[in-house]
mmCIF file of C-alpha atoms and ligand atoms in Angstrom:
data_model
loop_
_atom_site.group_PDB
_atom_site.id
_atom_site.type_symbol
_atom_site.label_atom_id
_atom_site.label_comp_id
_atom_site.label_asym_id
_atom_site.label_seq_id
_atom_site.Cartn_x
_atom_site.Cartn_y
_atom_site.Cartn_z
ATOM 1 C CA UNK A 94 2.226 -27.293 -19.347
ATOM 2 C CA UNK A 95 1.271 -24.460 -20.827
ATOM 3 C CA UNK A 96 1.977 -20.989 -18.400
ATOM 4 C CA UNK A 97 1.040 -17.751 -20.319
ATOM 5 C CA UNK A 98 2.121 -15.058 -17.319
ATOM 6 C CA UNK A 99 5.432 -14.951 -15.240
ATOM 7 C CA UNK A 100 7.558 -12.147 -14.253
ATOM 8 C CA UNK A 101 11.332 -11.573 -13.110
ATOM 9 C CA UNK A 102 13.647 -9.504 -11.761
ATOM 10 C CA UNK A 103 13.367 -6.943 -15.063
ATOM 11 C CA UNK A 104 10.076 -5.801 -12.924
ATOM 12 C CA UNK A 105 8.878 -7.248 -9.690
ATOM 13 C CA UNK A 106 9.562 -10.789 -9.511
ATOM 14 C CA UNK A 107 12.455 -12.239 -7.956
ATOM 15 C CA UNK A 108 14.367 -14.931 -10.224
ATOM 16 C CA UNK A 109 16.826 -13.943 -12.800
ATOM 17 C CA UNK A 110 15.198 -14.622 -16.164
ATOM 18 C CA UNK A 111 17.670 -17.228 -16.513
ATOM 19 C CA UNK A 112 16.709 -18.586 -13.005
ATOM 20 C CA UNK A 113 12.775 -18.375 -14.042
ATOM 21 C CA UNK A 114 13.408 -20.397 -17.296
ATOM 22 C CA UNK A 115 15.263 -23.032 -15.158
ATOM 23 C CA UNK A 116 12.746 -23.512 -13.082
ATOM 24 C CA UNK A 117 10.538 -23.576 -15.377
ATOM 25 C CA UNK A 118 12.572 -26.577 -17.034
ATOM 26 C CA UNK A 119 12.647 -28.193 -13.317
ATOM 27 C CA UNK A 120 8.736 -28.004 -13.361
ATOM 28 C CA UNK A 121 8.354 -29.501 -16.395
ATOM 29 C CA UNK A 122 7.086 -26.826 -17.962
ATOM 30 C CA UNK A 123 6.652 -27.376 -21.816
ATOM 31 C CA UNK A 124 5.557 -23.182 -22.630
ATOM 32 C CA UNK A 125 6.821 -20.583 -20.969
ATOM 33 C CA UNK A 126 5.733 -16.948 -21.157
ATOM 34 C CA UNK A 127 8.213 -13.973 -19.804
ATOM 35 C CA UNK A 128 5.726 -11.017 -18.959
ATOM 36 C CA UNK A 129 7.332 -8.397 -17.054
ATOM 37 C CA UNK A 130 5.374 -5.165 -16.372
ATOM 38 C CA UNK A 131 6.382 -2.297 -19.024
ATOM 39 C CA UNK A 132 9.729 -4.116 -20.371
ATOM 40 C CA UNK A 133 11.186 -6.375 -22.484
ATOM 41 C CA UNK A 134 14.269 -6.291 -20.555
ATOM 42 C CA UNK A 135 14.212 -9.838 -20.021
ATOM 43 C CA UNK A 136 14.077 -11.231 -23.118
ATOM 44 C CA UNK A 137 17.592 -11.712 -24.318
ATOM 45 C CA UNK A 138 18.595 -13.824 -21.607
ATOM 46 C CA UNK A 139 15.749 -15.421 -21.138
ATOM 47 C CA UNK A 140 15.737 -16.605 -24.793
ATOM 48 C CA UNK A 141 19.942 -18.171 -24.154
ATOM 49 C CA UNK A 142 18.547 -20.082 -21.181
ATOM 50 C CA UNK A 143 16.236 -21.718 -23.856
ATOM 51 C CA UNK A 144 17.592 -25.635 -23.556
ATOM 52 C CA UNK A 145 15.980 -29.116 -23.735
ATOM 53 C CA UNK A 146 12.245 -28.961 -25.220
ATOM 54 C CA UNK A 147 11.150 -25.970 -23.040
ATOM 55 C CA UNK A 148 9.598 -23.149 -25.459
ATOM 56 C CA UNK A 149 9.388 -19.532 -24.530
ATOM 57 C CA UNK A 150 6.867 -17.219 -25.325
ATOM 58 C CA UNK A 151 8.430 -13.702 -25.183
ATOM 59 C CA UNK A 152 6.059 -10.473 -24.145
ATOM 60 C CA UNK A 153 4.658 -8.243 -22.128
ATOM 61 C CA UNK A 154 2.707 -7.211 -19.234
ATOM 62 C CA UNK A 155 0.935 -3.675 -20.422
ATOM 63 C CA UNK A 156 -0.480 -1.369 -18.079
ATOM 64 C CA UNK A 157 -3.418 -0.113 -19.109
ATOM 65 C CA UNK A 158 -5.910 2.636 -18.096
ATOM 66 C CA UNK A 159 -9.400 3.306 -19.105
ATOM 67 C CA UNK A 160 -11.011 6.813 -19.953
ATOM 68 C CA UNK A 161 -13.019 5.928 -16.903
ATOM 69 C CA UNK A 162 -9.774 5.141 -14.620
ATOM 70 C CA UNK A 163 -9.739 1.129 -14.222
ATOM 71 C CA UNK A 164 -6.634 -0.088 -14.246
ATOM 72 C CA UNK A 165 -6.129 -3.358 -16.947
ATOM 73 C CA UNK A 166 -3.334 -5.408 -17.565
ATOM 74 C CA UNK A 167 -3.012 -6.403 -20.919
ATOM 75 C CA UNK A 168 -0.443 -9.326 -21.723
ATOM 76 C CA UNK A 169 1.341 -8.739 -25.282
ATOM 77 C CA UNK A 170 3.349 -11.932 -25.839
ATOM 78 C CA UNK A 171 4.880 -13.067 -29.471
ATOM 79 C CA UNK A 172 5.249 -9.458 -30.774
ATOM 80 C CA UNK A 173 8.325 -8.092 -32.320
ATOM 81 C CA UNK A 174 10.273 -6.104 -29.825
ATOM 82 C CA UNK A 175 11.794 -4.144 -32.411
ATOM 83 C CA UNK A 176 8.571 -2.664 -33.344
ATOM 84 C CA UNK A 177 9.303 1.577 -32.785
ATOM 85 C CA UNK A 178 5.973 2.353 -31.315
ATOM 86 C CA UNK A 179 5.560 -0.895 -29.113
ATOM 87 C CA UNK A 180 9.311 0.726 -28.002
ATOM 88 C CA UNK A 181 7.559 3.776 -27.550
ATOM 89 C CA UNK A 182 4.519 3.014 -25.718
ATOM 90 C CA UNK A 183 6.407 0.979 -23.290
ATOM 91 C CA UNK A 184 9.258 3.293 -22.837
ATOM 92 C CA UNK A 185 6.720 6.185 -21.814
ATOM 93 C CA UNK A 186 4.617 4.121 -19.195
ATOM 94 C CA UNK A 187 8.143 2.854 -17.368
ATOM 95 C CA UNK A 188 9.132 6.744 -17.629
ATOM 96 C CA UNK A 189 6.117 7.816 -16.229
ATOM 97 C CA UNK A 190 6.741 5.916 -13.093
ATOM 98 C CA UNK A 191 9.399 7.994 -11.843
ATOM 99 C CA UNK A 192 7.057 11.072 -10.859
ATOM 100 C CA UNK A 193 4.155 8.597 -9.570
ATOM 101 C CA UNK A 194 6.601 7.498 -6.927
ATOM 102 C CA UNK A 195 7.952 10.506 -6.042
ATOM 103 C CA UNK A 196 4.447 11.439 -5.733
ATOM 104 C CA UNK A 197 3.238 8.183 -3.507
ATOM 105 C CA UNK A 198 6.693 8.740 -1.384
ATOM 106 C CA UNK A 199 5.858 12.655 -0.894
ATOM 107 C CA UNK A 200 2.391 11.399 0.538
ATOM 108 C CA UNK A 201 3.928 8.623 2.704
ATOM 109 C CA UNK A 202 6.479 11.323 4.013
ATOM 110 C CA UNK A 203 3.101 13.790 4.975
ATOM 111 C CA UNK A 204 1.233 10.552 6.874
ATOM 112 C CA UNK A 205 4.278 10.060 8.666
ATOM 113 C CA UNK A 206 6.556 7.320 6.981
ATOM 114 C CA UNK A 207 10.124 7.982 6.533
ATOM 115 C CA UNK A 208 10.895 6.687 2.844
ATOM 116 C CA UNK A 209 12.955 8.071 0.099
ATOM 117 C CA UNK A 210 13.752 7.590 -3.399
ATOM 118 C CA UNK A 211 16.856 5.936 -2.320
ATOM 119 C CA UNK A 212 15.478 3.464 0.098
ATOM 120 C CA UNK A 213 13.765 2.083 -3.137
ATOM 121 C CA UNK A 214 16.644 2.460 -5.327
ATOM 122 C CA UNK A 215 18.370 0.441 -2.551
ATOM 123 C CA UNK A 216 16.000 -2.852 -3.020
ATOM 124 C CA UNK A 217 14.838 -2.685 -6.393
ATOM 125 C CA UNK A 218 17.245 -4.578 -8.930
ATOM 126 C CA UNK A 219 19.418 -2.787 -11.912
ATOM 127 C CA UNK A 220 16.883 -1.842 -14.855
ATOM 128 C CA UNK A 221 13.757 -3.229 -13.463
ATOM 129 C CA UNK A 222 10.190 -1.701 -13.988
ATOM 130 C CA UNK A 223 9.676 1.038 -10.627
ATOM 131 C CA UNK A 224 6.318 -0.646 -9.003
ATOM 132 C CA UNK A 225 4.780 -0.436 -6.016
ATOM 133 C CA UNK A 226 6.052 -3.790 -5.044
ATOM 134 C CA UNK A 227 9.648 -2.152 -4.729
ATOM 135 C CA UNK A 228 7.975 0.625 -2.546
ATOM 136 C CA UNK A 229 6.684 -2.151 -0.035
ATOM 137 C CA UNK A 230 10.279 -3.680 0.022
ATOM 138 C CA UNK A 231 11.745 -0.596 0.921
ATOM 139 C CA UNK A 232 9.032 -0.049 3.903
ATOM 140 C CA UNK A 233 10.041 -3.903 4.729
ATOM 141 C CA UNK A 234 12.872 -2.682 5.332
ATOM 142 C CA UNK A 235 12.273 0.175 7.955
ATOM 143 C CA UNK A 236 10.413 -2.163 9.133
ATOM 144 C CA UNK A 237 6.465 -0.252 8.417
ATOM 145 C CA UNK A 238 5.425 -3.754 7.336
ATOM 146 C CA UNK A 239 6.283 -7.165 7.278
ATOM 147 C CA UNK A 240 5.521 -7.814 3.648
ATOM 148 C CA UNK A 241 4.692 -6.514 0.002
ATOM 149 C CA UNK A 242 0.989 -8.682 0.419
ATOM 150 C CA UNK A 243 0.423 -6.824 3.545
ATOM 151 C CA UNK A 244 1.311 -3.377 1.246
ATOM 152 C CA UNK A 245 -1.098 -4.815 -1.225
ATOM 153 C CA UNK A 246 -3.791 -5.284 1.683
ATOM 154 C CA UNK A 247 -3.996 -1.860 2.798
ATOM 155 C CA UNK A 248 -1.004 0.933 2.679
ATOM 156 C CA UNK A 249 -0.787 0.446 -1.537
ATOM 157 C CA UNK A 250 -3.244 -0.653 -2.251
ATOM 158 C CA UNK A 251 -5.595 0.806 -5.374
ATOM 159 C CA UNK A 252 -8.119 2.466 -2.438
ATOM 160 C CA UNK A 253 -5.363 3.891 -0.017
ATOM 161 C CA UNK A 254 -5.002 7.472 0.303
ATOM 162 C CA UNK A 255 -1.325 6.608 -0.655
ATOM 163 C CA UNK A 256 -1.773 5.597 -4.060
ATOM 164 C CA UNK A 257 -1.197 7.133 -6.790
ATOM 165 C CA UNK A 258 -1.400 5.979 -10.852
ATOM 166 C CA UNK A 259 0.545 6.119 -13.607
ATOM 167 C CA UNK A 260 0.166 7.167 -17.201
ATOM 168 C CA UNK A 261 -0.906 4.247 -19.093
ATOM 169 C CA UNK A 262 -2.430 3.668 -22.602
ATOM 170 C CA UNK A 263 -5.926 2.701 -22.609
ATOM 171 C CA UNK A 264 -6.645 -1.067 -22.830
ATOM 172 C CA UNK A 265 -7.633 -0.357 -26.944
ATOM 173 C CA UNK A 266 -4.800 1.932 -27.813
ATOM 174 C CA UNK A 267 -2.293 -1.523 -25.934
ATOM 175 C CA UNK A 268 -4.319 -3.900 -27.941
ATOM 176 C CA UNK A 269 -3.770 -2.081 -31.494
ATOM 177 C CA UNK A 270 -0.170 -1.289 -30.733
ATOM 178 C CA UNK A 271 0.502 -5.222 -29.186
ATOM 179 C CA UNK A 272 -1.382 -6.318 -32.596
ATOM 180 C CA UNK A 273 0.402 -3.745 -35.247
ATOM 181 C CA UNK A 274 3.495 -5.025 -33.547
ATOM 182 C CA UNK A 275 2.243 -8.661 -35.038
ATOM 183 C CA UNK A 276 2.131 -9.978 -31.390
ATOM 184 C CA UNK A 277 -1.491 -11.111 -29.605
ATOM 185 C CA UNK A 278 -3.235 -9.622 -26.821
ATOM 186 C CA UNK A 279 -4.646 -11.671 -23.665
ATOM 187 C CA UNK A 280 -6.267 -9.935 -20.791
ATOM 188 C CA UNK A 281 -5.044 -10.328 -17.380
ATOM 189 C CA UNK A 282 -7.379 -10.816 -14.445
ATOM 190 C CA UNK A 283 -9.963 -9.198 -16.096
ATOM 191 C CA UNK A 284 -12.248 -9.767 -12.821
ATOM 192 C CA UNK A 285 -10.008 -10.282 -10.106
ATOM 193 C CA UNK A 286 -12.005 -7.594 -7.824
ATOM 194 C CA UNK A 287 -10.410 -7.202 -5.060
ATOM 195 C CA UNK A 288 -7.738 -5.687 -6.578
ATOM 196 C CA UNK A 289 -10.087 -2.743 -7.120
ATOM 197 C CA UNK A 290 -12.756 -1.179 -9.997
ATOM 198 C CA UNK A 291 -12.454 -3.854 -13.011
ATOM 199 C CA UNK A 292 -14.382 -3.988 -15.787
ATOM 200 C CA UNK A 293 -17.995 -5.311 -17.716
ATOM 201 C CA UNK A 294 -19.266 -7.780 -18.973
ATOM 202 C CA UNK A 295 -20.249 -4.878 -21.324
ATOM 203 C CA UNK A 296 -17.010 -3.330 -22.106
ATOM 204 C CA UNK A 297 -15.566 -6.381 -23.743
ATOM 205 C CA UNK A 298 -16.883 -5.591 -27.330
ATOM 206 C CA UNK A 299 -14.528 -2.471 -28.162
ATOM 207 C CA UNK A 300 -12.168 -4.482 -26.640
ATOM 208 C CA UNK A 301 -12.512 -7.244 -29.159
ATOM 209 C CA UNK A 302 -12.963 -4.058 -31.607
ATOM 210 C CA UNK A 303 -9.461 -3.425 -31.013
ATOM 211 C CA UNK A 304 -8.421 -6.968 -31.853
ATOM 212 C CA UNK A 305 -8.534 -9.184 -28.395
ATOM 213 C CA UNK A 306 -7.383 -12.448 -28.928
ATOM 214 C CA UNK A 307 -7.851 -14.204 -25.796
ATOM 215 C CA UNK A 308 -8.863 -13.739 -21.643
ATOM 216 C CA UNK A 309 -6.993 -14.997 -19.137
ATOM 217 C CA UNK A 310 -9.279 -16.773 -16.968
ATOM 218 C CA UNK A 311 -7.542 -19.859 -14.849
ATOM 219 C CA UNK A 312 -5.965 -16.854 -12.552
ATOM 220 C CA UNK A 313 -5.212 -16.928 -8.462
ATOM 221 C CA UNK A 314 -7.011 -13.869 -8.482
ATOM 222 C CA UNK A 315 -10.500 -14.751 -9.837
ATOM 223 C CA UNK A 316 -12.927 -16.770 -8.204
ATOM 224 C CA UNK A 317 -14.829 -19.439 -9.706
ATOM 225 C CA UNK A 318 -18.164 -17.378 -9.882
ATOM 226 C CA UNK A 319 -15.333 -14.860 -11.671
ATOM 227 C CA UNK A 320 -13.761 -17.658 -13.743
ATOM 228 C CA UNK A 321 -17.070 -18.916 -15.052
ATOM 229 C CA UNK A 322 -18.684 -15.478 -16.096
ATOM 230 C CA UNK A 323 -15.392 -14.759 -18.287
ATOM 231 C CA UNK A 324 -15.419 -18.610 -19.606
ATOM 232 C CA UNK A 325 -18.980 -17.726 -20.749
ATOM 233 C CA UNK A 326 -17.589 -13.804 -22.529
ATOM 234 C CA UNK A 327 -14.902 -15.678 -24.257
ATOM 235 C CA UNK A 328 -17.302 -18.295 -25.394
ATOM 236 C CA UNK A 329 -19.514 -15.912 -26.758
ATOM 237 C CA UNK A 330 -16.893 -13.881 -28.420
ATOM 238 C CA UNK A 331 -14.714 -16.191 -30.206
ATOM 239 C CA UNK A 332 -11.792 -15.820 -27.831
ATOM 240 C CA UNK A 333 -9.034 -17.685 -26.508
ATOM 241 C CA UNK A 334 -8.960 -19.157 -23.426
ATOM 242 C CA UNK A 335 -5.252 -19.259 -21.022
ATOM 243 C CA UNK A 336 -4.584 -20.042 -17.420
ATOM 244 C CA UNK A 337 -1.545 -18.563 -15.927
ATOM 245 C CA UNK A 338 0.174 -18.726 -12.486
ATOM 246 C CA UNK A 339 1.369 -14.926 -12.662
ATOM 247 C CA UNK A 340 3.770 -16.300 -11.009
ATOM 248 C CA UNK A 341 7.024 -13.107 -8.913
ATOM 249 C CA UNK A 342 9.101 -15.869 -7.239
ATOM 250 C CA UNK A 343 9.095 -15.202 -3.603
ATOM 251 C CA UNK A 344 7.245 -11.795 -4.199
ATOM 252 C CA UNK A 345 4.139 -13.466 -4.470
ATOM 253 C CA UNK A 346 2.523 -16.408 -3.193
ATOM 254 C CA UNK A 347 1.799 -17.924 -6.910
ATOM 255 C CA UNK A 348 3.381 -20.901 -7.294
ATOM 256 C CA UNK A 349 4.547 -21.497 -11.538
ATOM 257 C CA UNK A 350 2.482 -23.295 -13.297
ATOM 258 C CA UNK A 351 -0.668 -23.306 -10.901
ATOM 259 C CA UNK A 352 -2.913 -22.516 -13.406
ATOM 260 C CA UNK A 353 -2.517 -23.678 -17.019
ATOM 261 C CA UNK A 354 -3.184 -23.068 -20.443
ATOM 262 C CA UNK A 355 -5.295 -25.934 -22.807
ATOM 263 C CA UNK A 356 -2.513 -27.197 -25.374
ATOM 264 C CA UNK A 357 -5.363 -26.339 -27.889
ATOM 265 C CA UNK A 358 -6.199 -23.128 -26.997
ATOM 266 C CA UNK A 359 -2.299 -22.108 -26.907
ATOM 267 C CA UNK A 360 -1.632 -23.590 -30.467
ATOM 268 C CA UNK A 361 -5.323 -21.208 -31.699
ATOM 269 C CA UNK A 362 -3.628 -17.910 -29.879
ATOM 270 C CA UNK A 363 -0.164 -19.055 -31.353
ATOM 271 C CA UNK A 364 -1.603 -19.220 -34.697
ATOM 272 C CA UNK A 365 -2.558 -15.396 -34.503
ATOM 273 C CA UNK A 366 0.555 -13.945 -34.262
ATOM 274 C CA UNK A 367 2.040 -12.884 -37.639
ATOM 275 C CA UNK A 368 5.322 -14.887 -37.214
ATOM 276 C CA UNK A 369 6.052 -17.983 -35.859
ATOM 277 C CA UNK A 370 7.758 -15.934 -33.083
ATOM 278 C CA UNK A 371 8.311 -19.198 -29.858
ATOM 279 C CA UNK A 372 11.527 -19.599 -29.150
ATOM 280 C CA UNK A 373 12.394 -22.576 -28.757
ATOM 281 C CA UNK A 374 16.221 -24.434 -29.139
HETATM 282 P P1 LIG B 422 1.909 -0.842 -9.714
HETATM 283 O O1 LIG B 422 2.085 -1.714 -11.100
HETATM 284 O O2 LIG B 422 3.218 -0.545 -9.293
HETATM 285 O O3 LIG B 422 0.748 -0.433 -9.453
HETATM 286 O O4 LIG B 422 2.056 -2.090 -8.671
HETATM 287 C C1 LIG B 422 1.417 -3.372 -9.197
HETATM 288 C C2 LIG B 422 1.752 -4.897 -9.097
HETATM 289 O O5 LIG B 422 2.305 -5.064 -7.786
HETATM 290 C C3 LIG B 422 1.028 -5.334 -9.475
HETATM 291 O O6 LIG B 422 0.715 -5.488 -10.941
HETATM 292 C C4 LIG B 422 1.582 -6.880 -8.693
HETATM 293 O O7 LIG B 422 2.446 -7.916 -9.827
HETATM 294 C C5 LIG B 422 1.804 -6.607 -8.072
HETATM 295 N N1 LIG B 422 1.286 -7.243 -6.259
HETATM 296 C C6 LIG B 422 -0.212 -6.965 -6.856
HETATM 297 N N2 LIG B 422 -0.373 -7.168 -5.101
HETATM 298 C C7 LIG B 422 0.259 -7.947 -4.829
HETATM 299 C C8 LIG B 422 0.601 -8.822 -2.972
HETATM 300 N N3 LIG B 422 -0.417 -8.933 -2.689
HETATM 301 N N4 LIG B 422 2.144 -8.742 -3.488
HETATM 302 C C9 LIG B 422 2.966 -8.874 -4.131
HETATM 303 N N5 LIG B 422 2.825 -7.933 -5.262
HETATM 304 C C10 LIG B 422 1.573 -7.519 -5.398
HETATM 305 ZN ZN1 LIG B 423 3.899 -8.209 -10.860
HETATM 306 FE FE1 LIG B 424 -1.256 -7.651 -12.915
HETATM 307 FE FE1 LIG B 425 1.368 -10.259 -13.911
#
């Protein structure tokens, strides 16, 4: 079974890269991708944990914003992690998450929530990409809310008065950069409409022009109607179709391997990278 989207303690997952690989082996996965938000910090630990028959695809989930302010997540897989422009793009986004968090804290303070950056640092693993899930954890620790899920269903969702966006490349810029670094670009949960405003079918042409390789169709946050629409778009544009768990350990309900990618589709996608970068014993 092939699962091409999972997070670790290097972003908002709750398992270390080594624990994730161990778990993937226990679950009988044949391929697992490590795709932390805007970070490749988990790559070396994940690679060192590979054993047996499991294949590891190294990647990242890049936070993007369209010129209309729509949030898009782009999975970059199998890119060269030493590409300087790629590293810079990820660094810039991670850096901008700090002033963004300060703004969200100020809004929450004004709204009567007593929360500080120190509270967030106390619950965030060292080196992890700073995100709303860590703010949610801090609010849980202070007993304002019960869970991350509750936070994303109200207080911290994209429509909340406390929400602030951070600097991010456009999807087209991210795709082109992933491709220049030799990797493949797959748009994550593109029609997950309950998260906020999403792209329209007519937006996919410019993503293909930028070099998009695939669409994540089978994902927990897509309804069957949304999956059907994405499948048609993928077929029309000759894009690879993937499915994945978006596993976050105990940080989300998503179970490892709950959605997976067809082996033929994975073979097609892997062949689109400029080198064979899958990590295997
Ligand atoms: P941020 O990148 O800081 O804006 O935070 C968004 C991230 O929060 C997403 O990438 C998800 O991984 C995570 N997230 C979204 N919804 C939930 C949820 N219901 N429970 C836990 N984490 C979530
Ligand atoms: Zn996440
Ligand atoms: Fe995502
Ligand atoms: Fe994700």
